[in-house]
PDB file of C-alpha atoms in Angstrom:
ATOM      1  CA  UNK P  12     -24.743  38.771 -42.586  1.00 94.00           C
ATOM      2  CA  UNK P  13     -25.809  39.852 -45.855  1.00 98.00           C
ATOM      3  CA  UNK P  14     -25.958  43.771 -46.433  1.00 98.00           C
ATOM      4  CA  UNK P  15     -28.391  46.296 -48.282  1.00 98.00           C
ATOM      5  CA  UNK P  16     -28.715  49.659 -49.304  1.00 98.00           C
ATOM      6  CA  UNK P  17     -33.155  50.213 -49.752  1.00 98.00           C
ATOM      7  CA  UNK P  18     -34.168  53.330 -51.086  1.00 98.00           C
ATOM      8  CA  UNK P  19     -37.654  55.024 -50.434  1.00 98.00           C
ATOM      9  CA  UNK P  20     -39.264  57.759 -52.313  1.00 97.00           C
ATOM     10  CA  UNK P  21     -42.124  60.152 -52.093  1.00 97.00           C
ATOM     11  CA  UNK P  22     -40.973  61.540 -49.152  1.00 97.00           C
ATOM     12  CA  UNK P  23     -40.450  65.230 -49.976  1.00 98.00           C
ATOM     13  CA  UNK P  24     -40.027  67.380 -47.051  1.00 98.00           C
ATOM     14  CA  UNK P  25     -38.349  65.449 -44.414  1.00 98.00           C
ATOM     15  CA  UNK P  26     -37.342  66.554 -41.770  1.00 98.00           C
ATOM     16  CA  UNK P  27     -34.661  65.144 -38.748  1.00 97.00           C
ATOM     17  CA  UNK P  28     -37.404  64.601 -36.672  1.00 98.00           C
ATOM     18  CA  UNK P  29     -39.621  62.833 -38.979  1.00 97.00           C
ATOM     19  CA  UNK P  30     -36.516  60.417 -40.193  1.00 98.00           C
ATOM     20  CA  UNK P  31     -35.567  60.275 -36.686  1.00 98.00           C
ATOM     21  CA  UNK P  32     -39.423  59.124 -35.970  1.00 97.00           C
ATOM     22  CA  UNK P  33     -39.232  56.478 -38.887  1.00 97.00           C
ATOM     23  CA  UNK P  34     -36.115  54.981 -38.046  1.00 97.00           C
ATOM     24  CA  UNK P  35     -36.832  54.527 -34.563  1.00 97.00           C
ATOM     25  CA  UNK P  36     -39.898  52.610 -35.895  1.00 97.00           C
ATOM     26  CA  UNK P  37     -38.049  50.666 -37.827  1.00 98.00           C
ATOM     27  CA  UNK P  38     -35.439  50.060 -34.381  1.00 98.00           C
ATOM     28  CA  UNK P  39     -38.203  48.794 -32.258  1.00 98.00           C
ATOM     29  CA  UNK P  40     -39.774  45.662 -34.444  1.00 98.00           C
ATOM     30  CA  UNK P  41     -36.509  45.009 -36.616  1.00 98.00           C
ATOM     31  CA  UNK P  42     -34.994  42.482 -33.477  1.00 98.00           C
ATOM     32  CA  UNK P  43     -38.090  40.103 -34.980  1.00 98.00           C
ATOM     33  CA  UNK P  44     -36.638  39.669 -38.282  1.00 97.00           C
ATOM     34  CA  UNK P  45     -32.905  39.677 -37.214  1.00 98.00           C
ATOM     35  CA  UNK P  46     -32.428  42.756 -39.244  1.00 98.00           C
ATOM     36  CA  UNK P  47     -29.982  45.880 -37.405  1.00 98.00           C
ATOM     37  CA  UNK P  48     -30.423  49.163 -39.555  1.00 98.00           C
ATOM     38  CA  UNK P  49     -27.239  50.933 -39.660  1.00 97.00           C
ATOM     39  CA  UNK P  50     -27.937  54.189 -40.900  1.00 97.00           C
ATOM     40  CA  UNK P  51     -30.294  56.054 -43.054  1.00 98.00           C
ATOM     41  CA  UNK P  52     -29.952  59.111 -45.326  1.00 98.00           C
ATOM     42  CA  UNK P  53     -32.566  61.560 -46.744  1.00 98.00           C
ATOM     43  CA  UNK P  54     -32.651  64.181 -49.328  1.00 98.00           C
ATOM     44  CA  UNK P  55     -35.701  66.267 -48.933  1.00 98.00           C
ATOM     45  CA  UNK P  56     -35.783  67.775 -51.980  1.00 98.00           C
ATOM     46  CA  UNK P  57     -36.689  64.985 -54.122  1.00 98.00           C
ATOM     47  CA  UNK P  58     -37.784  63.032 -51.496  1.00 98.00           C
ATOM     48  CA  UNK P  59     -35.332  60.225 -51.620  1.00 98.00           C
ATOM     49  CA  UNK P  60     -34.048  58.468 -48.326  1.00 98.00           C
ATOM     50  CA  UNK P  61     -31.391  55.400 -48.272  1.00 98.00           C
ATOM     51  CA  UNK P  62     -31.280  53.220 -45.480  1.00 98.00           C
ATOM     52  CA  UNK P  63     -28.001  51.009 -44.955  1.00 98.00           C
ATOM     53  CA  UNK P  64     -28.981  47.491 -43.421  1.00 98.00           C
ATOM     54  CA  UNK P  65     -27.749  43.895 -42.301  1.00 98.00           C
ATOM     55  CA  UNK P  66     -30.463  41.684 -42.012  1.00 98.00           C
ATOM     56  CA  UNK P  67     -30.662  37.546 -43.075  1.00 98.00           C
ATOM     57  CA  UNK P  68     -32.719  38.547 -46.418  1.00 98.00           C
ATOM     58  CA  UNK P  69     -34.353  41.559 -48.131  1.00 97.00           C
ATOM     59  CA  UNK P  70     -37.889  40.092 -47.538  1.00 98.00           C
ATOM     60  CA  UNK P  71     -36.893  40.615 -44.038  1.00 98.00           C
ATOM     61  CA  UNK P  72     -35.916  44.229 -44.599  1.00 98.00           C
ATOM     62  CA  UNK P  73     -38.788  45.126 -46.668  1.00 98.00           C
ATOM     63  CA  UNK P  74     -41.161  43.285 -43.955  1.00 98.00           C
ATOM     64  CA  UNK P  75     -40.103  45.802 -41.156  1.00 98.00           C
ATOM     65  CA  UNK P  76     -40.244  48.715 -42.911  1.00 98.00           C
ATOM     66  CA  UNK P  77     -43.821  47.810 -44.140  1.00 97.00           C
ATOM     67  CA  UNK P  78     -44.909  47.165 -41.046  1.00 97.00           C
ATOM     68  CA  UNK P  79     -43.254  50.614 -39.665  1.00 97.00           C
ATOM     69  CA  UNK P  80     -45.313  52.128 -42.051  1.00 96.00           C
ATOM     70  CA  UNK P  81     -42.993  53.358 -44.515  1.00 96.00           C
ATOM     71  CA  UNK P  82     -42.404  50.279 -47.250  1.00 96.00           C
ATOM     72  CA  UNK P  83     -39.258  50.798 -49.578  1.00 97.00           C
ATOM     73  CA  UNK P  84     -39.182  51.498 -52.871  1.00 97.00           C
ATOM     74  CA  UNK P  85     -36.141  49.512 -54.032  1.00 98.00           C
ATOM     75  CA  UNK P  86     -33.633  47.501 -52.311  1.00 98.00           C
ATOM     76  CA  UNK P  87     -30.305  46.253 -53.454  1.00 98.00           C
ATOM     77  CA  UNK P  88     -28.084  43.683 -52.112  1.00 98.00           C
ATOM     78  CA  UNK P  89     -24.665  45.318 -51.440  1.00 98.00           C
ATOM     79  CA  UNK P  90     -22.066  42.780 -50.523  1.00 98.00           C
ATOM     80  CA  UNK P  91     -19.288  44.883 -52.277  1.00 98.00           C
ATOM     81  CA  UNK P  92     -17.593  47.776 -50.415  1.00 97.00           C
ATOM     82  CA  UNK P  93     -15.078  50.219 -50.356  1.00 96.00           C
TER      83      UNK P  93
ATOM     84  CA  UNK R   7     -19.807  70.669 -45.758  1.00 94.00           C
ATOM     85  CA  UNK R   8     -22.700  69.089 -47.533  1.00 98.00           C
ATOM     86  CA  UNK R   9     -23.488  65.211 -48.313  1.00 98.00           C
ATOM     87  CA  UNK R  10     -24.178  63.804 -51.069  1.00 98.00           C
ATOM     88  CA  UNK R  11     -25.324  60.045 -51.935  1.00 98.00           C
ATOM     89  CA  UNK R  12     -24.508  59.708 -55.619  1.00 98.00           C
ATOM     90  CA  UNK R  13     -25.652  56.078 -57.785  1.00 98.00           C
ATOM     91  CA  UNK R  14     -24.120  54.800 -60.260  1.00 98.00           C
ATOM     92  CA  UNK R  15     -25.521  52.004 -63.020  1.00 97.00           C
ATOM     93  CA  UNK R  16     -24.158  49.540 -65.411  1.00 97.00           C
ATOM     94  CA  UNK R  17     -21.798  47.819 -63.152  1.00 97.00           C
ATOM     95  CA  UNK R  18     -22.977  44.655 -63.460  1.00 98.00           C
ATOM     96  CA  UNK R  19     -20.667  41.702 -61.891  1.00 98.00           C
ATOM     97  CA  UNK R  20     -18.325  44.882 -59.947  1.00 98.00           C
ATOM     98  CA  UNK R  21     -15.739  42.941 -57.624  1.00 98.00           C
ATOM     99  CA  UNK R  22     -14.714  43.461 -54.228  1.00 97.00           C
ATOM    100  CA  UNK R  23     -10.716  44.618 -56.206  1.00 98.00           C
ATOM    101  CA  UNK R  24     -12.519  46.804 -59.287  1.00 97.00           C
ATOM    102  CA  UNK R  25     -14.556  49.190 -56.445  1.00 98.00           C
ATOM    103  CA  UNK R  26     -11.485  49.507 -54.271  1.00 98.00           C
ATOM    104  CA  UNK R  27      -9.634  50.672 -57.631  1.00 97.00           C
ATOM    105  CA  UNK R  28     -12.665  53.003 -58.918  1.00 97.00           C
ATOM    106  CA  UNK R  29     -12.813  54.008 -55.552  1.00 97.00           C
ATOM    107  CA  UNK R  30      -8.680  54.685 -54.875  1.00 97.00           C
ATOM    108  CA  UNK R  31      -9.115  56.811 -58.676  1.00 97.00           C
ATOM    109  CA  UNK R  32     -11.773  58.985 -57.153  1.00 98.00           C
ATOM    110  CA  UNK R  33      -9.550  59.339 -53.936  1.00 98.00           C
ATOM    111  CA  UNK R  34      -6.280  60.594 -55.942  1.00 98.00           C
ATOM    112  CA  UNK R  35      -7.930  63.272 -57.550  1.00 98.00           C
ATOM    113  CA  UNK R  36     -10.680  64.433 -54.922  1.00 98.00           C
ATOM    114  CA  UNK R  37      -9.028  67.443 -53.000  1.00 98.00           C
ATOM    115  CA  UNK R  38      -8.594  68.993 -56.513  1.00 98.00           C
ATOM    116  CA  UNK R  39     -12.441  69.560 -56.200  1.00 97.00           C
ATOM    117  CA  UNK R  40     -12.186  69.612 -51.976  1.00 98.00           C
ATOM    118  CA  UNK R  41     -14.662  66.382 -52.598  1.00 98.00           C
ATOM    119  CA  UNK R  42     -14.049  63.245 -49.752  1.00 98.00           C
ATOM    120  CA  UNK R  43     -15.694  60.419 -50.822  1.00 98.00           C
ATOM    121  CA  UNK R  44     -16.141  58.132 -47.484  1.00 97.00           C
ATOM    122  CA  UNK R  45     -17.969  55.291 -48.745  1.00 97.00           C
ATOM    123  CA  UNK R  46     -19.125  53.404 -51.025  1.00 98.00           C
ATOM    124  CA  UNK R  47     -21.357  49.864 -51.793  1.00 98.00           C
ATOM    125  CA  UNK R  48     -22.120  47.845 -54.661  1.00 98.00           C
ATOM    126  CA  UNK R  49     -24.511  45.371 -55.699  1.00 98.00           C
ATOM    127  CA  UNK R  50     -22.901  43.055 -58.737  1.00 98.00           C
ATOM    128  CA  UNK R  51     -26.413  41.596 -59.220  1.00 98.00           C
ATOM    129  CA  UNK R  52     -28.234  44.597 -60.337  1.00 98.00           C
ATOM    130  CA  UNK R  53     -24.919  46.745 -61.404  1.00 98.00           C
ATOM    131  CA  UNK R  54     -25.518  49.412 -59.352  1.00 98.00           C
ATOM    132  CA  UNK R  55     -23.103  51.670 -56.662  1.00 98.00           C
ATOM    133  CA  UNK R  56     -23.783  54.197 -53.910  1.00 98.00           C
ATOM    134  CA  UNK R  57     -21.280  56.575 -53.162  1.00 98.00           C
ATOM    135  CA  UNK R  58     -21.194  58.974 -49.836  1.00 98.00           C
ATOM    136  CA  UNK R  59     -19.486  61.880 -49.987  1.00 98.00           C
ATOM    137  CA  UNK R  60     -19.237  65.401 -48.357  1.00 98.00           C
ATOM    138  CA  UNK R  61     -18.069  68.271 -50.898  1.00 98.00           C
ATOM    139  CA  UNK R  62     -18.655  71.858 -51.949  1.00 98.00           C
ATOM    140  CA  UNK R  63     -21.097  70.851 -54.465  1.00 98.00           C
ATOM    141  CA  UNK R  64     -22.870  68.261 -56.228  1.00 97.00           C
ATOM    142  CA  UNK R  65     -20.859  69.300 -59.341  1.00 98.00           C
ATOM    143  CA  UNK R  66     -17.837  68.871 -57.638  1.00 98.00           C
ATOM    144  CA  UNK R  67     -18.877  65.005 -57.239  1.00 98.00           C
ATOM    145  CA  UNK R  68     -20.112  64.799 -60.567  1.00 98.00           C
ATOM    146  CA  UNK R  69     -17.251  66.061 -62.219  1.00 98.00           C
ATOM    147  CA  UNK R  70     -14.592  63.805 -59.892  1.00 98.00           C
ATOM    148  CA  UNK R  71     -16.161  60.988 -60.928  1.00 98.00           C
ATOM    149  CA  UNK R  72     -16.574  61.856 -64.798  1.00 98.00           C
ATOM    150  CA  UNK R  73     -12.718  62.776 -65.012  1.00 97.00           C
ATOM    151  CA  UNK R  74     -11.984  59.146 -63.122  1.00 97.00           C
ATOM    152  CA  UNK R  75     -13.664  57.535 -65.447  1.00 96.00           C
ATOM    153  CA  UNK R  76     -16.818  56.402 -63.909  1.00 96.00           C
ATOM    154  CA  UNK R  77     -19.764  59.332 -64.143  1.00 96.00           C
ATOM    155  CA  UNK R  78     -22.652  59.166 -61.922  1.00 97.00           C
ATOM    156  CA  UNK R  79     -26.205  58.579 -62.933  1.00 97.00           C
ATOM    157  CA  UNK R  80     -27.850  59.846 -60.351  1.00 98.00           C
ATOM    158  CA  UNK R  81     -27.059  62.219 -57.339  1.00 98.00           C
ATOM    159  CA  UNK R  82     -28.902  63.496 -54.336  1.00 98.00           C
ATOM    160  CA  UNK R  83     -27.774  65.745 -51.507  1.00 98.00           C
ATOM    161  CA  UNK R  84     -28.723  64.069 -48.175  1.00 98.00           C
ATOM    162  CA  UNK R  85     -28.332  66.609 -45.248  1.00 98.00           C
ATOM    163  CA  UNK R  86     -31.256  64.507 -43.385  1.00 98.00           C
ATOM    164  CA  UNK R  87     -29.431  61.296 -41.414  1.00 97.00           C
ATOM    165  CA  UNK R  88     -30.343  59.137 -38.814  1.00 96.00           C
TER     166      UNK R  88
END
């Protein structure tokens, strides 16, 4: 299953709770696009978050996170790890 | 110990073999700066890396990876996760 790393801005201020909140969002729909986010990270300073997913495409990524109300900014396909 | 997400650029067609060896040069050197880099992901396509680490200080990434040959772009400390 291909993987990606998105990236959202604008999201200054975030708290545990709120990226708690949005990932959970993004937990209960993602089963309809086949896509399992692994984990996401935020910096609330300049409002950055990365999420870490495996999904079947990026459309599907970017489709649940629309839908959870919180669309990404970027997205890269990351099939290269260490 | 904080976290840090750091991005690097320009690394267009990176293999599986030339992250694990950028990666292994950060890892020889890292406890000179008390830096542990945990993970890393690229994306060939667009030439871009994330990097996750915990250290004492974003410079303290920075300057790991600038004396291993590979500076970061960008970095952002992420002590929001979910």
């Amino acid at each position: 299953m291909p993987q990606f790393m998105d990236v959202h801005t604008g999201m200054e201020g975030i708290t545990t709770e709120a990226l708690a909140e949005a990932h959970e969002a993004d937990l209960a729909i993602q089963s309809e696009e086949g896509v399992d986010f692994k984990q996401a990270w935020a910096d609330p300073t300049t409002g950055t978050v990365f999420c870490l997913s495996e999904a079947p495409s990026r459309e599907a990524v970017l489709r649940i996170h629309e839908r959870a109300g919180h669309p990404a900014a970027e997205i890269y396909e990351v099939p290269v790890e260490a």
